Amino acid sequence: MSATARYGDPLLDDGTALTESGVPARPLVVLELDDLCDAPAERVELTASRIRDSVALVVGVLRRPSTERLEPALTATTMTLSELPAPAYLKPLVTVPDIDDCLEILRTAVARSPQAALCLGQLLHRNAAQPTMPALAAEAAVYSMLLGGTEFARWLGERGPLPQAVDTQDPLVRLHRTGEHLAIVLDHPRRRNALSVRLREELLAAAQVAAADPTITSIELSGAGPVFCSGGDLAEFGMSTDPVAAYLVRLERAPWRVLDRLADRLVVHTHGACIGAGAELAAFAGTVTATARTYFRFPEVRMGLVPGAGGTVGVPRRIGRWRAAWLMLSEQRLDARTALRWGLVDRIVDERG
């Protein structure tokens, strides 16, 4: 389900990524770019154009030092892997310890969920130039569509039934105001602050309080217990039976769109595991802190989905869509130090008592 090509290869635009019925046939193309380093500018631009027009995920491979002339082609790829340090002006390069090992990780991930992987690649490409609301709407539409797909159904079958969470009458989100400062705390540690429908609604209400009051000049969002947020509540996955309703809910009832409006006042303190929605929520803040033991991971493609809490919008704005594609396709864990270097977090702080 993947192929290797060089820059002149017609695999980039020969229409073989999908069968005529829409089944992914060759969703991943690995493009060897070393020869392109010495090619004339018009050849580089032609390659870039072919990559942009391709439905397939195009992963560039660069085994020699890059040159500035390669930038158009690199920018067009889903990502480009290199074992060499990337110059600051070449953001599409993802530096990895072993290219061939990382290609195998990608091939395995895409082979498992090729439809979700292709949808993710298209979202990251198209959302890069979109304002927040159109980009969130595109993500919501794709996520809701995939809820009815065969890959998500397979994941649900593999997961099997989960016990429902024991309901509590206590608030799942706590607010405390001191003067001009508002503290918001995700407070469901027994469920690792999983983003259930109820917690999402309470977080939305808290964010709306801050958005409606200009006298609140600083907002902090944190999580109680051992982790900031473990992502969506798995016990609720598969409960939606109406993809149109799911789409509209993600537009109207999504706290991340309000958090984005609060970004210049918002600090998110992450700790422990930030999985899926936990990492996605944090990315909208103007400032994100992490402890040394914090890590980030995006499991959605394995589940037959794409990030659905604004991840294809907020995360690429912080780290670039190429590193975002690597993390979201590979499901690799990102440690706090690398997250700081990439820009997903802004400061590493001591563990809170």
Coordinates of C-alpha atoms in Angstrom, one line a residue:
M1 CA 0.0 0.0 0.0
S2 CA 3.0 2.3 -0.4
A3 CA 5.5 3.1 -3.1
T4 CA 8.9 4.7 -3.4
A5 CA 9.5 7.3 -6.1
R6 CA 12.1 9.8 -7.2
Y7 CA 11.3 13.4 -8.1
G8 CA 10.4 12.7 -11.7
D9 CA 8.2 9.6 -11.0
P10 CA 4.6 9.8 -12.3
L11 CA 3.5 8.0 -9.2
L12 CA 2.9 11.5 -7.7
D13 CA 0.1 12.3 -10.0
D14 CA -1.0 9.1 -11.8
G15 CA -4.3 8.8 -9.9
T16 CA -3.4 5.5 -8.3
A17 CA -3.8 6.6 -4.6
L18 CA -7.4 5.4 -4.7
T19 CA -9.4 2.8 -6.7
E20 CA -12.3 4.0 -8.7
S21 CA -14.6 3.1 -5.8
G22 CA -12.6 5.3 -3.4
V23 CA -10.6 2.5 -1.6
P24 CA -7.1 3.5 -0.8
A25 CA -4.7 1.5 -3.0
R26 CA -1.5 3.5 -2.7
P27 CA -2.0 6.0 0.1
L28 CA 1.6 6.6 0.9
V29 CA 4.4 7.6 -1.5
V30 CA 7.9 7.8 -0.2
L31 CA 9.8 10.4 -2.3
E32 CA 13.6 10.2 -2.5
L33 CA 14.7 13.9 -2.7
D34 CA 18.5 13.7 -2.8
D35 CA 18.8 14.0 -6.5
L36 CA 16.5 17.1 -6.5
C37 CA 19.2 19.0 -4.5
D38 CA 21.1 19.7 -7.7
A39 CA 18.1 20.0 -10.0
P40 CA 17.2 23.4 -11.7
A41 CA 14.6 25.6 -10.0
E42 CA 11.9 24.8 -12.6
R43 CA 12.2 21.0 -11.9
V44 CA 11.9 21.7 -8.1
E45 CA 8.7 23.7 -8.7
L46 CA 7.3 21.0 -11.0
T47 CA 7.9 18.4 -8.3
A48 CA 6.2 20.7 -5.7
S49 CA 3.2 21.1 -8.0
R50 CA 2.9 17.4 -8.4
I51 CA 3.0 16.8 -4.7
R52 CA 0.4 19.5 -4.0
D53 CA -1.9 17.8 -6.5
S54 CA -1.5 14.4 -5.1
V55 CA -4.2 12.8 -2.9
A56 CA -1.6 10.4 -1.5
L57 CA 0.5 11.2 1.6
V58 CA 3.9 12.2 0.2
V59 CA 6.8 11.6 2.6
G60 CA 10.0 13.1 1.4
V61 CA 13.3 11.4 2.3
L62 CA 16.5 13.5 2.4
R63 CA 19.7 11.7 3.2
R64 CA 22.1 14.5 2.3
P65 CA 22.4 18.1 3.5
S66 CA 19.5 20.2 2.1
T67 CA 19.8 23.4 0.1
E68 CA 17.5 26.4 0.2
R69 CA 16.4 25.7 -3.4
L70 CA 14.5 22.6 -2.2
E71 CA 12.1 24.6 -0.1
P72 CA 9.1 24.6 -2.5
A73 CA 9.2 20.8 -2.7
L74 CA 9.8 20.3 1.0
T75 CA 7.0 22.6 1.9
A76 CA 4.6 20.7 -0.4
T77 CA 5.3 17.3 1.2
T78 CA 3.3 15.8 4.0
M79 CA 6.6 15.8 5.8
T80 CA 10.2 15.2 4.9
L81 CA 12.4 12.9 7.1
S82 CA 16.1 13.6 7.6
E83 CA 18.8 12.3 10.0
L84 CA 20.6 15.6 9.7
P85 CA 19.9 18.8 11.8
A86 CA 17.4 21.0 9.9
P87 CA 18.3 24.6 9.1
A88 CA 15.9 27.0 10.7
Y89 CA 14.4 28.1 7.3
L90 CA 13.5 24.5 6.4
K91 CA 10.6 23.8 8.8
P92 CA 9.2 20.9 6.8
L93 CA 12.2 18.7 7.8
V94 CA 11.5 16.3 10.6
T95 CA 14.8 15.2 12.1
V96 CA 14.7 11.5 13.1
P97 CA 17.3 9.1 14.4
D98 CA 16.8 6.5 11.7
I99 CA 14.9 7.3 8.5
D100 CA 14.2 3.7 7.5
D101 CA 12.8 2.8 11.0
C102 CA 10.5 5.8 10.9
L103 CA 9.3 5.0 7.4
E104 CA 8.3 1.5 8.6
I105 CA 6.4 3.1 11.5
L106 CA 4.6 5.3 9.0
R107 CA 3.9 2.4 6.6
T108 CA 2.4 0.3 9.4
A109 CA 0.2 3.2 10.6
V110 CA -1.1 4.1 7.2
A111 CA -1.7 0.5 6.2
R112 CA -3.9 0.1 9.4
S113 CA -6.1 3.2 8.8
P114 CA -5.5 4.4 5.2
Q115 CA -8.7 6.4 4.9
A116 CA -8.2 8.3 8.2
A117 CA -4.5 8.8 7.3
L118 CA -5.5 10.3 3.9
C119 CA -8.1 12.5 5.5
L120 CA -5.6 13.8 8.0
G121 CA -3.1 14.6 5.3
Q122 CA -5.6 16.6 3.4
L123 CA -6.8 18.5 6.5
L124 CA -3.3 19.5 7.5
H125 CA -2.6 20.8 4.0
R126 CA -5.9 22.7 3.6
N127 CA -6.2 24.0 7.1
A128 CA -2.7 25.6 7.1
A129 CA -4.0 28.7 5.3
Q130 CA -7.5 28.9 6.9
P131 CA -8.7 31.2 9.7
T132 CA -9.7 29.4 12.9
M133 CA -13.4 28.9 12.4
P134 CA -13.3 27.5 8.8
A135 CA -10.4 25.2 9.8
L136 CA -12.3 23.9 12.8
A137 CA -15.4 23.4 10.7
A138 CA -13.4 21.3 8.2
E139 CA -11.9 19.2 11.0
A140 CA -15.4 18.7 12.5
A141 CA -16.8 17.6 9.2
V142 CA -14.0 15.1 8.6
Y143 CA -14.1 13.7 12.1
S144 CA -17.9 13.3 12.1
M145 CA -17.7 11.6 8.7
L146 CA -15.1 9.1 10.0
L147 CA -17.3 8.2 12.9
G148 CA -19.5 6.3 10.4
G149 CA -16.5 4.7 8.7
T150 CA -15.3 1.1 8.6
E151 CA -12.0 1.9 10.3
F152 CA -13.6 3.4 13.4
A153 CA -16.1 0.5 13.5
R154 CA -13.2 -1.9 13.4
W155 CA -11.5 -0.1 16.3
L156 CA -14.7 -0.2 18.3
G157 CA -15.0 -3.9 17.8
E158 CA -11.4 -4.5 18.9
R159 CA -11.9 -2.3 21.9
G160 CA -15.0 -4.1 23.0
P161 CA -17.5 -2.7 25.5
L162 CA -16.2 -0.6 28.4
P163 CA -17.9 -0.1 31.8
Q164 CA -19.6 3.3 31.9
A165 CA -18.2 5.8 34.3
V166 CA -20.0 6.1 37.7
D167 CA -21.7 9.5 37.6
T168 CA -21.0 12.1 40.2
Q169 CA -22.9 15.1 41.2
D170 CA -19.8 17.1 41.9
P171 CA -18.6 19.6 39.3
L172 CA -16.0 18.2 36.8
V173 CA -14.6 21.7 36.2
R174 CA -13.8 24.0 39.1
L175 CA -13.5 27.8 38.8
H176 CA -11.8 30.2 41.3
R177 CA -11.5 33.9 40.7
T178 CA -9.1 36.1 42.5
G179 CA -9.3 39.7 41.4
E180 CA -8.6 39.9 37.6
H181 CA -7.4 36.2 37.5
L182 CA -9.5 33.2 36.8
A183 CA -8.3 29.6 37.5
I184 CA -10.1 26.8 35.7
V185 CA -9.3 23.2 36.9
L186 CA -10.3 20.0 35.2
D187 CA -11.4 18.0 38.3
H188 CA -12.2 14.4 37.4
P189 CA -9.0 12.6 38.3
R190 CA -10.7 9.2 38.7
R191 CA -11.2 9.4 34.9
R192 CA -7.9 11.1 34.3
N193 CA -9.8 14.2 33.3
A194 CA -11.0 12.5 30.2
L195 CA -13.0 14.8 28.0
S196 CA -16.5 13.4 28.4
V197 CA -19.6 15.2 27.1
R198 CA -20.3 16.6 30.6
L199 CA -16.7 17.7 31.2
R200 CA -16.6 19.3 27.8
E201 CA -19.9 21.2 28.5
E202 CA -18.5 22.4 31.9
L203 CA -15.3 23.5 30.3
L204 CA -17.2 25.4 27.6
A205 CA -19.2 27.2 30.2
A206 CA -16.1 28.2 32.1
A207 CA -14.4 29.5 28.9
Q208 CA -17.6 31.5 28.1
V209 CA -17.4 33.1 31.5
A210 CA -13.9 34.3 30.8
A211 CA -14.8 35.4 27.2
A212 CA -17.8 37.4 28.4
D213 CA -15.9 39.3 31.1
P214 CA -13.1 41.7 29.9
T215 CA -12.1 42.4 33.5
I216 CA -10.6 38.9 33.7
T217 CA -7.1 39.7 32.4
S218 CA -5.5 36.3 33.0
I219 CA -6.7 32.7 32.9
E220 CA -5.0 29.5 33.9
L221 CA -6.2 26.1 32.9
S222 CA -4.9 23.0 34.7
G223 CA -5.9 19.5 35.6
A224 CA -6.3 17.8 39.0
G225 CA -4.7 14.4 39.7
P226 CA -1.8 12.6 38.0
V227 CA -2.5 13.9 34.4
F228 CA -3.7 17.1 32.7
C229 CA -6.1 15.3 30.3
S230 CA -6.1 11.8 28.9
G231 CA -8.1 12.7 25.8
G232 CA -11.7 11.8 24.9
D233 CA -13.6 9.5 27.3
L234 CA -13.3 6.1 25.6
A235 CA -16.5 4.9 27.3
E236 CA -18.4 7.5 25.2
F237 CA -16.8 6.6 21.9
G238 CA -19.3 5.1 19.4
M239 CA -22.4 6.5 21.2
S240 CA -23.1 9.1 18.4
T241 CA -25.4 7.6 15.8
D242 CA -26.0 10.8 13.8
P243 CA -22.9 12.2 12.0
V244 CA -24.7 15.5 11.1
A245 CA -25.5 16.1 14.8
A246 CA -22.0 15.2 15.8
Y247 CA -20.7 17.8 13.3
L248 CA -23.0 20.5 14.6
V249 CA -22.1 19.8 18.2
R250 CA -18.4 20.1 17.4
L251 CA -19.1 23.5 15.9
E252 CA -21.4 24.9 18.6
R253 CA -20.4 23.1 21.8
A254 CA -16.7 23.0 21.3
P255 CA -14.7 24.8 24.0
W256 CA -11.6 24.9 21.9
R257 CA -13.0 27.7 19.7
V258 CA -13.6 29.8 22.8
L259 CA -10.1 29.0 24.1
D260 CA -8.6 30.2 20.9
R261 CA -10.3 33.6 21.4
L262 CA -8.8 33.7 24.9
A263 CA -5.3 32.8 23.8
D264 CA -3.6 36.1 24.7
R265 CA -4.9 35.7 28.3
L266 CA -4.7 32.0 28.6
V267 CA -1.9 29.8 30.2
V268 CA -2.4 26.1 30.2
H269 CA -0.4 24.0 32.7
T270 CA 0.1 20.4 31.4
H271 CA 1.5 17.5 33.4
G272 CA 1.6 13.8 33.1
A273 CA -0.1 12.4 30.0
C274 CA -1.6 14.7 27.5
I275 CA -3.3 12.4 25.0
G276 CA -5.4 13.4 22.0
A277 CA -7.8 16.1 23.1
G278 CA -5.6 16.9 26.1
A279 CA -2.7 18.0 23.8
E280 CA -5.1 19.7 21.4
L281 CA -6.8 21.9 24.0
A282 CA -3.5 23.0 25.3
A283 CA -2.2 24.1 21.9
F284 CA -4.7 26.9 21.7
A285 CA -3.2 28.7 24.7
G286 CA -0.9 31.7 24.4
T287 CA 1.4 30.0 26.9
V288 CA 1.7 26.3 27.6
T289 CA 3.8 24.9 30.4
A290 CA 4.8 21.3 31.0
T291 CA 6.6 19.4 33.7
A292 CA 9.7 17.3 32.9
R293 CA 7.6 14.2 32.9
T294 CA 4.8 15.5 30.7
Y295 CA 4.4 13.8 27.3
F296 CA 2.1 14.2 24.4
R297 CA 0.6 11.6 22.0
F298 CA -2.1 11.5 19.3
P299 CA -3.8 8.1 18.9
E300 CA -6.7 9.1 16.7
V301 CA -5.5 7.8 13.3
R302 CA -5.1 4.3 14.8
M303 CA -8.7 4.5 15.9
G304 CA -9.8 5.4 12.3
L305 CA -10.3 9.0 13.2
V306 CA -8.5 12.3 13.0
P307 CA -7.8 14.7 15.9
G308 CA -11.2 16.2 16.7
A309 CA -10.6 18.8 19.4
G310 CA -9.0 21.3 17.2
G311 CA -5.7 19.4 16.8
T312 CA -5.4 20.0 13.1
V313 CA -5.7 23.7 13.7
G314 CA -3.9 24.5 17.0
V315 CA -1.0 22.0 16.9
P316 CA 0.3 22.9 13.4
R317 CA 0.2 26.6 14.3
R318 CA 2.7 25.8 17.1
I319 CA 5.0 23.2 15.5
G320 CA 4.2 23.3 11.8
R321 CA 2.0 20.9 9.9
W322 CA 4.9 18.6 9.0
R323 CA 5.9 17.8 12.6
A324 CA 2.1 17.6 13.4
A325 CA 1.7 15.0 10.6
W326 CA 4.6 12.9 11.9
L327 CA 3.1 12.9 15.5
M328 CA -0.5 12.2 14.3
L329 CA 0.4 9.5 11.8
S330 CA 3.1 7.7 13.8
E331 CA 1.4 8.0 17.3
Q332 CA 4.9 8.5 18.7
R333 CA 5.2 9.9 22.2
L334 CA 6.6 13.4 22.4
D335 CA 8.5 14.1 25.6
A336 CA 8.6 17.5 27.3
R337 CA 12.1 18.5 26.2
T338 CA 11.4 17.9 22.5
A339 CA 8.0 19.6 22.9
L340 CA 9.8 22.6 24.2
R341 CA 12.3 22.6 21.4
W342 CA 9.5 22.2 18.8
G343 CA 7.3 24.9 20.3
L344 CA 4.4 22.8 21.5
V345 CA 5.2 24.0 25.0
D346 CA 6.8 27.3 26.1
R347 CA 8.2 26.5 29.5
I348 CA 9.1 23.5 31.6
V349 CA 8.3 24.0 35.2
D350 CA 8.7 22.0 38.5
E351 CA 6.1 19.5 39.4
R352 CA 3.2 21.0 41.4
G353 CA 2.9 19.8 45.0

